mmCIF file of C-alpha atoms in Angstrom:
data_model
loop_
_atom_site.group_PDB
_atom_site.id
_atom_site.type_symbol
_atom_site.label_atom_id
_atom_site.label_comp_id
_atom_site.label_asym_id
_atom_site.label_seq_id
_atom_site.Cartn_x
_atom_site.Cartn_y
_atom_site.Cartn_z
ATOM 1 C CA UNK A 1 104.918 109.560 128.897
ATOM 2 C CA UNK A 2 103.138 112.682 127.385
ATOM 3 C CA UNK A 3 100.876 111.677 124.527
ATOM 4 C CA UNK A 4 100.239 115.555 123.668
ATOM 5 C CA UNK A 5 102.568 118.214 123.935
ATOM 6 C CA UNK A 6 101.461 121.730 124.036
ATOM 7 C CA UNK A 7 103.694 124.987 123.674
ATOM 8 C CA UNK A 8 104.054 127.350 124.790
ATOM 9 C CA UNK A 9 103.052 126.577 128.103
ATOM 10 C CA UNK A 10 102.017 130.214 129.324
ATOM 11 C CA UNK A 11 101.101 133.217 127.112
ATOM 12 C CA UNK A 12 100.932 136.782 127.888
ATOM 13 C CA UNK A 13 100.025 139.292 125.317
ATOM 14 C CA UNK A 14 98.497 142.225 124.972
ATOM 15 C CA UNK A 15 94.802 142.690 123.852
ATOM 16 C CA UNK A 16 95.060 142.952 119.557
ATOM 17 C CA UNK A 17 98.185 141.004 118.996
ATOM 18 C CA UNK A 18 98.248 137.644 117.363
ATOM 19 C CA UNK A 19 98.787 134.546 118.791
ATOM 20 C CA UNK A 20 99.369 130.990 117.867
ATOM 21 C CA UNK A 21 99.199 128.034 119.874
ATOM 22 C CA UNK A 22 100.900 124.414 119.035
ATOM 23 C CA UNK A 23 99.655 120.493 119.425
ATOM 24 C CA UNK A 24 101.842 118.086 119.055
ATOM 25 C CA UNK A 25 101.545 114.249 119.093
ATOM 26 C CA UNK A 26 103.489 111.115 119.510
ATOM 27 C CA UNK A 27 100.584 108.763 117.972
ATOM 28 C CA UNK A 28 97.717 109.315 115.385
ATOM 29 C CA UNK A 29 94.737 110.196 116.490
ATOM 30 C CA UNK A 30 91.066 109.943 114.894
ATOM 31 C CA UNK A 31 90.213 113.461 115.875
ATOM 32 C CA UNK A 32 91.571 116.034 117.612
ATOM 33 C CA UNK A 33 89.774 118.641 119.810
ATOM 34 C CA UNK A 34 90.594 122.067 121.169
ATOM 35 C CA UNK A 35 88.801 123.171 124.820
ATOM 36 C CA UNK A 36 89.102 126.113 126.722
ATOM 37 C CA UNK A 37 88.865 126.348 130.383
ATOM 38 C CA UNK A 38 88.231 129.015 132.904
ATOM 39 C CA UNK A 39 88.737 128.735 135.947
ATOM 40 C CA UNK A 40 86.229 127.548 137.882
ATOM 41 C CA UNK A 41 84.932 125.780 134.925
ATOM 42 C CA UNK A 42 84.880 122.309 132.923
ATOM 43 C CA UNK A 43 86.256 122.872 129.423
ATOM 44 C CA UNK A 44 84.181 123.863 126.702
ATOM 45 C CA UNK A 45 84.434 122.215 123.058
ATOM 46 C CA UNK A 46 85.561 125.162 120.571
ATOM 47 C CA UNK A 47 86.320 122.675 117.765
ATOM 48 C CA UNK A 48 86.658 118.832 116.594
ATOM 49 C CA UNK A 49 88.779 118.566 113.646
ATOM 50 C CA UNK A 50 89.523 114.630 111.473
ATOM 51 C CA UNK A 51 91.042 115.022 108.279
ATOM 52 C CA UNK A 52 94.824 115.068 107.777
ATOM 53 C CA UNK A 53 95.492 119.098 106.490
ATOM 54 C CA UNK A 54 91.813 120.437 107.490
ATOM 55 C CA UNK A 55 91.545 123.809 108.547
ATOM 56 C CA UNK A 56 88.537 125.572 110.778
ATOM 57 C CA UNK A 57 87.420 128.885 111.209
ATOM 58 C CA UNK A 58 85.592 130.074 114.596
ATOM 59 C CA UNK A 59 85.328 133.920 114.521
ATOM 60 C CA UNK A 60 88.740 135.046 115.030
ATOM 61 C CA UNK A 61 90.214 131.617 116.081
ATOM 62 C CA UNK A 62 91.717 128.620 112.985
ATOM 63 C CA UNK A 63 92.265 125.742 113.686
ATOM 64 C CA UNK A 64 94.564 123.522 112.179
ATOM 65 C CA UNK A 65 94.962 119.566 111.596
ATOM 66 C CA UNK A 66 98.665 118.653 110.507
ATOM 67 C CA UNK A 67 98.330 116.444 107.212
ATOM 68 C CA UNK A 68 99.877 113.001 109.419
ATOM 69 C CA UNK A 69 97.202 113.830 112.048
ATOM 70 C CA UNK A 70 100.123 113.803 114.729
ATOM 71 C CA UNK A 71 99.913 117.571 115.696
ATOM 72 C CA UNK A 72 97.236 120.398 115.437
ATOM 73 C CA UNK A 73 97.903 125.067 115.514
ATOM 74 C CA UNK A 74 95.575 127.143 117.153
ATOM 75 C CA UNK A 75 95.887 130.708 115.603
ATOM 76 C CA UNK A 76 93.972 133.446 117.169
ATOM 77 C CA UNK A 77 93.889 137.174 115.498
ATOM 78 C CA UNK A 78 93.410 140.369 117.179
ATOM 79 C CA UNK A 79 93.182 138.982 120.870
ATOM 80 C CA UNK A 80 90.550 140.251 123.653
ATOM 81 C CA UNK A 81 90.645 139.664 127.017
ATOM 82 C CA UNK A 82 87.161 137.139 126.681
ATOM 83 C CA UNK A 83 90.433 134.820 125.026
ATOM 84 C CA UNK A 84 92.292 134.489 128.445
ATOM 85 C CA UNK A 85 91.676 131.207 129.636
ATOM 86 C CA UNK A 86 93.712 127.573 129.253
ATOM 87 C CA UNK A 87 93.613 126.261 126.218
ATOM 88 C CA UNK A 88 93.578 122.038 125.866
ATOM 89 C CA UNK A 89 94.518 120.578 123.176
ATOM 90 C CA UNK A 90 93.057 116.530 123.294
ATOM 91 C CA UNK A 91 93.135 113.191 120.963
ATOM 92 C CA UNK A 92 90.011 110.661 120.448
ATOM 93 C CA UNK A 93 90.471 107.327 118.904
ATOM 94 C CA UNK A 94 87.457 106.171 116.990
ATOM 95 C CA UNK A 95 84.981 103.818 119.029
ATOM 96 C CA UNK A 96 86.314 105.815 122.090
ATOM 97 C CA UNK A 97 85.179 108.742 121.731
ATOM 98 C CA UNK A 98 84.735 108.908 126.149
ATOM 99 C CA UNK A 99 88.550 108.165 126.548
ATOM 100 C CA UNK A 100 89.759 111.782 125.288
ATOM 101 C CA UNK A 101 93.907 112.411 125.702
ATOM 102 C CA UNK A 102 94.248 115.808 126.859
ATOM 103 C CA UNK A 103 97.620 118.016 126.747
ATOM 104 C CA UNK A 104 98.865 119.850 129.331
ATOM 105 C CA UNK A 105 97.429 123.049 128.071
ATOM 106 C CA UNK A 106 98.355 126.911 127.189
ATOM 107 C CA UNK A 107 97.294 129.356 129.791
ATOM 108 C CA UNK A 108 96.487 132.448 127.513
ATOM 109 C CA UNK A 109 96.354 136.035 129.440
ATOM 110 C CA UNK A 110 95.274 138.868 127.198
ATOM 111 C CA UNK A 111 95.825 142.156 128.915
ATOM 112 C CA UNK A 112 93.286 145.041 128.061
ATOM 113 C CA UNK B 1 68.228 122.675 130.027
ATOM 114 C CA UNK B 2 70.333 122.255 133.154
ATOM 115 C CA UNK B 3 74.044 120.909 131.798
ATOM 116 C CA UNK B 4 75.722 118.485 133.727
ATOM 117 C CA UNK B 5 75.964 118.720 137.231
ATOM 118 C CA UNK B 6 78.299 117.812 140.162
ATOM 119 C CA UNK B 7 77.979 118.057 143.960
ATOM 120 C CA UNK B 8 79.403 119.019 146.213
ATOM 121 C CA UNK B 9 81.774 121.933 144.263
ATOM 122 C CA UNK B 10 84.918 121.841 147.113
ATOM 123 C CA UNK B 11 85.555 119.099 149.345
ATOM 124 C CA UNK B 12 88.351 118.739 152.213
ATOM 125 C CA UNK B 13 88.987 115.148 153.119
ATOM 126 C CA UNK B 14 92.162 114.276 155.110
ATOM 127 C CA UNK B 15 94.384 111.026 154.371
ATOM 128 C CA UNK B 16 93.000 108.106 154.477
ATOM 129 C CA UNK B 17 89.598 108.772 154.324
ATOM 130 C CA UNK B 18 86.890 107.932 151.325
ATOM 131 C CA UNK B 19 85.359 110.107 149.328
ATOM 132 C CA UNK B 20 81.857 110.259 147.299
ATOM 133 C CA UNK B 21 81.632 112.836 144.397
ATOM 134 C CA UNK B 22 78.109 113.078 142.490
ATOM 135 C CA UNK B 23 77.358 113.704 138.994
ATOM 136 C CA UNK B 24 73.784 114.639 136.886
ATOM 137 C CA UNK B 25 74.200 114.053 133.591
ATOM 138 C CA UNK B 26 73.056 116.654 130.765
ATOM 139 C CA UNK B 27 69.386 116.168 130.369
ATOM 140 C CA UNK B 28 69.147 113.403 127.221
ATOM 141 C CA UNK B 29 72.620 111.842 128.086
ATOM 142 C CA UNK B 30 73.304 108.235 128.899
ATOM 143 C CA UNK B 31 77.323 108.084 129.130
ATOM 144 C CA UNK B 32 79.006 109.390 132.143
ATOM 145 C CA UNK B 33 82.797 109.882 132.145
ATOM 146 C CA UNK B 34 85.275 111.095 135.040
ATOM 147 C CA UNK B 35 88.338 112.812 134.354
ATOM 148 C CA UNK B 36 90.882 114.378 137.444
ATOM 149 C CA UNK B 37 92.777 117.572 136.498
ATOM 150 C CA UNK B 38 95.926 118.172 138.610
ATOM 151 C CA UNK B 39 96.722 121.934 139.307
ATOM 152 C CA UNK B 40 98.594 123.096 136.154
ATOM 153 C CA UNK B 41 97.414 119.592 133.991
ATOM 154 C CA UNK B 42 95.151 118.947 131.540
ATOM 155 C CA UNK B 43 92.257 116.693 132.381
ATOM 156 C CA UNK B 44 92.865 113.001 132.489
ATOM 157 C CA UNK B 45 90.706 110.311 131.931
ATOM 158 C CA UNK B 46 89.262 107.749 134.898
ATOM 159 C CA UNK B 47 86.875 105.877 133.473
ATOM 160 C CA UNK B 48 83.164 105.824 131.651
ATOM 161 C CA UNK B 49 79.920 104.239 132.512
ATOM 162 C CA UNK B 50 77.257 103.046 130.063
ATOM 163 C CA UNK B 51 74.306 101.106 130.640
ATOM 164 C CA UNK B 52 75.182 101.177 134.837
ATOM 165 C CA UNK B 53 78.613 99.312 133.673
ATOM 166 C CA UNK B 54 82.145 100.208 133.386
ATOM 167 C CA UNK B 55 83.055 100.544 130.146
ATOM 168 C CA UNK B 56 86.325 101.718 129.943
ATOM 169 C CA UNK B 57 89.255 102.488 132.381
ATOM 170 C CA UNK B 58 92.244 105.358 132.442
ATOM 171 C CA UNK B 59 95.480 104.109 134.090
ATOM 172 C CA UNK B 60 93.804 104.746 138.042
ATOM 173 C CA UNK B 61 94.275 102.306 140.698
ATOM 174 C CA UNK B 62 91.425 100.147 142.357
ATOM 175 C CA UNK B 63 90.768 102.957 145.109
ATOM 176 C CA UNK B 64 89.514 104.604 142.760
ATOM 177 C CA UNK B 65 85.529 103.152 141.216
ATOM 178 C CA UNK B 66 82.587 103.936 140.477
ATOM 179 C CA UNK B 67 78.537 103.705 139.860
ATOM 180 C CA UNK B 68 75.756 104.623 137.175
ATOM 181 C CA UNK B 69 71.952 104.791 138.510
ATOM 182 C CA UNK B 70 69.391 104.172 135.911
ATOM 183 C CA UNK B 71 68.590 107.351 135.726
ATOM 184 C CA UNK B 72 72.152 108.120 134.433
ATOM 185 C CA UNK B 73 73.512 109.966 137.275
ATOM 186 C CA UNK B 74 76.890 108.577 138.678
ATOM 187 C CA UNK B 75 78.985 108.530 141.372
ATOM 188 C CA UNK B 76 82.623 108.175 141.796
ATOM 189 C CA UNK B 77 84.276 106.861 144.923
ATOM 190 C CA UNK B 78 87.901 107.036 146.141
ATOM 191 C CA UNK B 79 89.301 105.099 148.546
ATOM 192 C CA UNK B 80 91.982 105.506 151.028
ATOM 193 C CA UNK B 81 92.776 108.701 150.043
ATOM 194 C CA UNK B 82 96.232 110.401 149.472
ATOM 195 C CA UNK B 83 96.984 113.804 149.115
ATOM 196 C CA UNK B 84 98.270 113.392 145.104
ATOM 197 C CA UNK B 85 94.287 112.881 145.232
ATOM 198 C CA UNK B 86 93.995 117.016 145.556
ATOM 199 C CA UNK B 87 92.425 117.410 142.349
ATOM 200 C CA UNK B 88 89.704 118.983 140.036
ATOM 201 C CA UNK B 89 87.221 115.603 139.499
ATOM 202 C CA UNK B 90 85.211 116.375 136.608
ATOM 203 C CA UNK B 91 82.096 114.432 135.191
ATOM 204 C CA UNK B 92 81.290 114.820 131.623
ATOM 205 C CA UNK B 93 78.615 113.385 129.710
ATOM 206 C CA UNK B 94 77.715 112.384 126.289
ATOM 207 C CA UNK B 95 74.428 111.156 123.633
ATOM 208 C CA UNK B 96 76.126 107.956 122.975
ATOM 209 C CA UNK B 97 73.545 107.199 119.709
ATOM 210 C CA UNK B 98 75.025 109.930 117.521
ATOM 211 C CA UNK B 99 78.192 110.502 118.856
ATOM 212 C CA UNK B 100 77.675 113.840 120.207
ATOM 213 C CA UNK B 101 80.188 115.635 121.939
ATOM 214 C CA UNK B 102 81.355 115.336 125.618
ATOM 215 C CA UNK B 103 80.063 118.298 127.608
ATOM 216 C CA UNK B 104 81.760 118.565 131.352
ATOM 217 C CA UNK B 105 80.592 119.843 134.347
ATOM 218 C CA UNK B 106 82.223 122.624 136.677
ATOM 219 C CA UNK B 107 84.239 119.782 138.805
ATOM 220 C CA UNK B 108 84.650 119.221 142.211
ATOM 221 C CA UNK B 109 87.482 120.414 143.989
ATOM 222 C CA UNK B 110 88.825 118.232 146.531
ATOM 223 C CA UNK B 111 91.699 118.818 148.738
ATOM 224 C CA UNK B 112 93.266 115.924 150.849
ATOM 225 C CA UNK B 113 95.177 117.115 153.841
#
């Protein structure tokens, strides 16, 4: 059983368009946490967000915590091809903050 | 400041046979967690060692365990290996006094034929 849900699965777009990316739950989770991976690479922490209805800024990417703290947006404006990459959404429970739930992930491509 | 680092970065193992992957900590850490990422998966979670003990455990059978040094570093060891072992292993680790967050090294790839 999937704990975290992530759509769409793959994402092509051109560099400058919008995109958004979705998170969604089947249990509450303390925080929620959006990585993104290269390949190659371990994923990299872009944001931690807690309260039910909190939203984040980083550059050109918000992030967004639904307000039952079951599902989570990431919007990014005006793509760039630094952006491609797969994008993991992932839940922590409080006092277990090592155990993280990771989705399945978004692969992003953002064509110059 | 070196991050957290694994060894080796690809591996090919053949059924059956064990496995050792290694992990370094980033330099002030003192929690060591191991996650396997299946091609086209997110990462998911084998267990964590703090204090040289197993702390907590993902849904992984026995073949799969583990080790923390004192200095931190850890090892992961799989047993009797299959080849729905071919993974990404990677090691992330973590300030456990103020709940910092989990930084994760580049993985090792390991391929069981």
């Amino acid at each position: 059983t999937q704990l975290l849900e992530q759509s769409p699965q793959f994402l092509s777009i051109q560099e400058g368009e919008n995109l958004t990316v979705y998170c969604n739950s089947s249990s509450v989770f303390s925080s929620l946490q959006w990585y993104r991976q290269e390949p190659g690479e371990g994923p990299v922490l872009l944001v931690t967000v807690v309260t039910g209805g909190e939203v984040k800024k980083l550059k050109r990417l918000t992030f967004q915590f639904g307000d039952a703290r079951k599902d989570s947006s990431l919007h990014i404006t005006a793509a760039q091809p630094g952006d491609t990459g797969l994008y993991l959404c992932a839940g922590a429970r409080a006092a277990s903050y090592d155990k993280v739930i990771f989705g399945p992930g978004t692969s992003l491509s953002v064509i110059p | 400041d070196a991050g957290v680092t694994q060894s080796p970065t690809h591996l090919i193992k053949t059924r059956g046979q064990q496995v050792t992957l290694r992990c370094s900590p980033k330099s002030g850490h003192d929690t060591v967690s191991w996650y396997q990422q299946a091609l086209g998966q997110g990462p998911q979670f084998i267990f964590q060692y703090y204090e040289e003990e197993e702390r907590q455990r993902g849904n992984f059978p026995d073949r799969f365990s583990g080790h923390q040094f004192p200095n931190y570093s850890s090892e992961l060891n799989v047993n009797a290996l299959l080849l729905g072992d071919s993974a990404l292993y990677l090691c992330a680790s973590r300030r456990t006094s103020n709940n910092e967050k989990l930084f994760f090294g580049s993985g090792t790839q390991l391929s069981v034929l």
